[in-house]
Amino acid sequence: MAEQDSAVAGWNFQSAVPEAAVPTGLRPEVPHLARIYDYWLGGKNNYPADQAVAEAMIRTVPDP
């Protein structure tokens, strides 16, 4: 049954990346450009640190 759970319609969903190589530390207190961009686009995948930097950048570089 376990073999059937990991293979759906002939696809094997095992990771190509060794488990030890996958980063496990999420640091929401450190702004990240991808999450800042997400905030600008109105997304939900950002944190207060990202939002603060995004707003500071908007104040620093106003629209032309």
PDB file of C-alpha atoms in Angstrom:
ATOM      1  CA  MET A   1       0.000   0.000   0.000  1.00  0.00           C
ATOM      2  CA  ALA A   2       2.857   2.425   0.777  1.00  0.00           C
ATOM      3  CA  GLU A   3       4.223   1.939  -2.736  1.00  0.00           C
ATOM      4  CA  GLN A   4       0.820   2.802  -4.156  1.00  0.00           C
ATOM      5  CA  ASP A   5       0.589   5.948  -1.977  1.00  0.00           C
ATOM      6  CA  SER A   6       3.850   7.357  -3.368  1.00  0.00           C
ATOM      7  CA  ALA A   7       3.026   6.574  -6.993  1.00  0.00           C
ATOM      8  CA  VAL A   8      -0.066   8.076  -8.574  1.00  0.00           C
ATOM      9  CA  ALA A   9      -0.906   7.268 -12.182  1.00  0.00           C
ATOM     10  CA  GLY A  10       2.604   5.945 -12.755  1.00  0.00           C
ATOM     11  CA  TRP A  11       4.389   9.016 -11.367  1.00  0.00           C
ATOM     12  CA  ASN A  12       6.931   8.643  -8.594  1.00  0.00           C
ATOM     13  CA  PHE A  13       6.944  11.755  -6.412  1.00  0.00           C
ATOM     14  CA  GLN A  14      10.220  11.120  -4.612  1.00  0.00           C
ATOM     15  CA  SER A  15      12.393  14.206  -4.338  1.00  0.00           C
ATOM     16  CA  ALA A  16      15.373  14.567  -6.639  1.00  0.00           C
ATOM     17  CA  VAL A  17      17.123  16.506  -3.866  1.00  0.00           C
ATOM     18  CA  PRO A  18      18.672  14.543  -0.994  1.00  0.00           C
ATOM     19  CA  GLU A  19      16.769  15.182   2.237  1.00  0.00           C
ATOM     20  CA  ALA A  20      19.888  16.577   3.940  1.00  0.00           C
ATOM     21  CA  ALA A  21      20.216  19.249   1.208  1.00  0.00           C
ATOM     22  CA  VAL A  22      16.737  20.718   1.708  1.00  0.00           C
ATOM     23  CA  PRO A  23      16.884  23.928   3.785  1.00  0.00           C
ATOM     24  CA  THR A  24      14.792  23.727   6.922  1.00  0.00           C
ATOM     25  CA  GLY A  25      15.286  27.144   8.511  1.00  0.00           C
ATOM     26  CA  LEU A  26      12.663  29.757   7.687  1.00  0.00           C
ATOM     27  CA  ARG A  27      13.657  33.171   9.032  1.00  0.00           C
ATOM     28  CA  PRO A  28      10.582  35.433   8.827  1.00  0.00           C
ATOM     29  CA  GLU A  29      12.374  38.171  10.791  1.00  0.00           C
ATOM     30  CA  VAL A  30      14.819  38.664   7.886  1.00  0.00           C
ATOM     31  CA  PRO A  31      13.334  40.437   4.834  1.00  0.00           C
ATOM     32  CA  HIS A  32      13.585  38.528   1.563  1.00  0.00           C
ATOM     33  CA  LEU A  33      13.229  40.091  -1.888  1.00  0.00           C
ATOM     34  CA  ALA A  34      10.798  37.443  -3.136  1.00  0.00           C
ATOM     35  CA  ARG A  35       8.452  38.050  -0.190  1.00  0.00           C
ATOM     36  CA  ILE A  36       8.806  41.839  -0.601  1.00  0.00           C
ATOM     37  CA  TYR A  37       7.754  41.445  -4.229  1.00  0.00           C
ATOM     38  CA  ASP A  38       4.881  39.230  -3.101  1.00  0.00           C
ATOM     39  CA  TYR A  39       3.739  42.026  -0.767  1.00  0.00           C
ATOM     40  CA  TRP A  40       3.858  44.581  -3.602  1.00  0.00           C
ATOM     41  CA  LEU A  41       1.720  42.272  -5.734  1.00  0.00           C
ATOM     42  CA  GLY A  42      -0.869  41.993  -2.946  1.00  0.00           C
ATOM     43  CA  GLY A  43       0.059  38.442  -2.026  1.00  0.00           C
ATOM     44  CA  LYS A  44      -0.241  36.761   1.346  1.00  0.00           C
ATOM     45  CA  ASN A  45       3.137  35.012   1.529  1.00  0.00           C
ATOM     46  CA  ASN A  46       5.071  37.716   3.362  1.00  0.00           C
ATOM     47  CA  TYR A  47       5.896  38.720   6.921  1.00  0.00           C
ATOM     48  CA  PRO A  48       6.011  42.027   8.858  1.00  0.00           C
ATOM     49  CA  ALA A  49       9.753  42.404   8.170  1.00  0.00           C
ATOM     50  CA  ASP A  50       9.095  42.097   4.432  1.00  0.00           C
ATOM     51  CA  GLN A  51       6.195  44.552   4.628  1.00  0.00           C
ATOM     52  CA  ALA A  52       8.254  47.130   6.527  1.00  0.00           C
ATOM     53  CA  VAL A  53      11.068  47.050   3.965  1.00  0.00           C
ATOM     54  CA  ALA A  54       8.590  47.166   1.073  1.00  0.00           C
ATOM     55  CA  GLU A  55       6.916  50.270   2.513  1.00  0.00           C
ATOM     56  CA  ALA A  56      10.285  51.920   3.214  1.00  0.00           C
ATOM     57  CA  MET A  57      11.343  51.285  -0.382  1.00  0.00           C
ATOM     58  CA  ILE A  58       8.115  52.845  -1.668  1.00  0.00           C
ATOM     59  CA  ARG A  59       8.712  55.954   0.476  1.00  0.00           C
ATOM     60  CA  THR A  60      12.341  56.168  -0.661  1.00  0.00           C
ATOM     61  CA  VAL A  61      11.668  55.720  -4.385  1.00  0.00           C
ATOM     62  CA  PRO A  62       8.359  57.440  -5.204  1.00  0.00           C
ATOM     63  CA  ASP A  63       6.545  57.069  -8.516  1.00  0.00           C
ATOM     64  CA  PRO A  64       7.970  59.226 -11.331  1.00  0.00           C
TER      65      PRO A  64
END
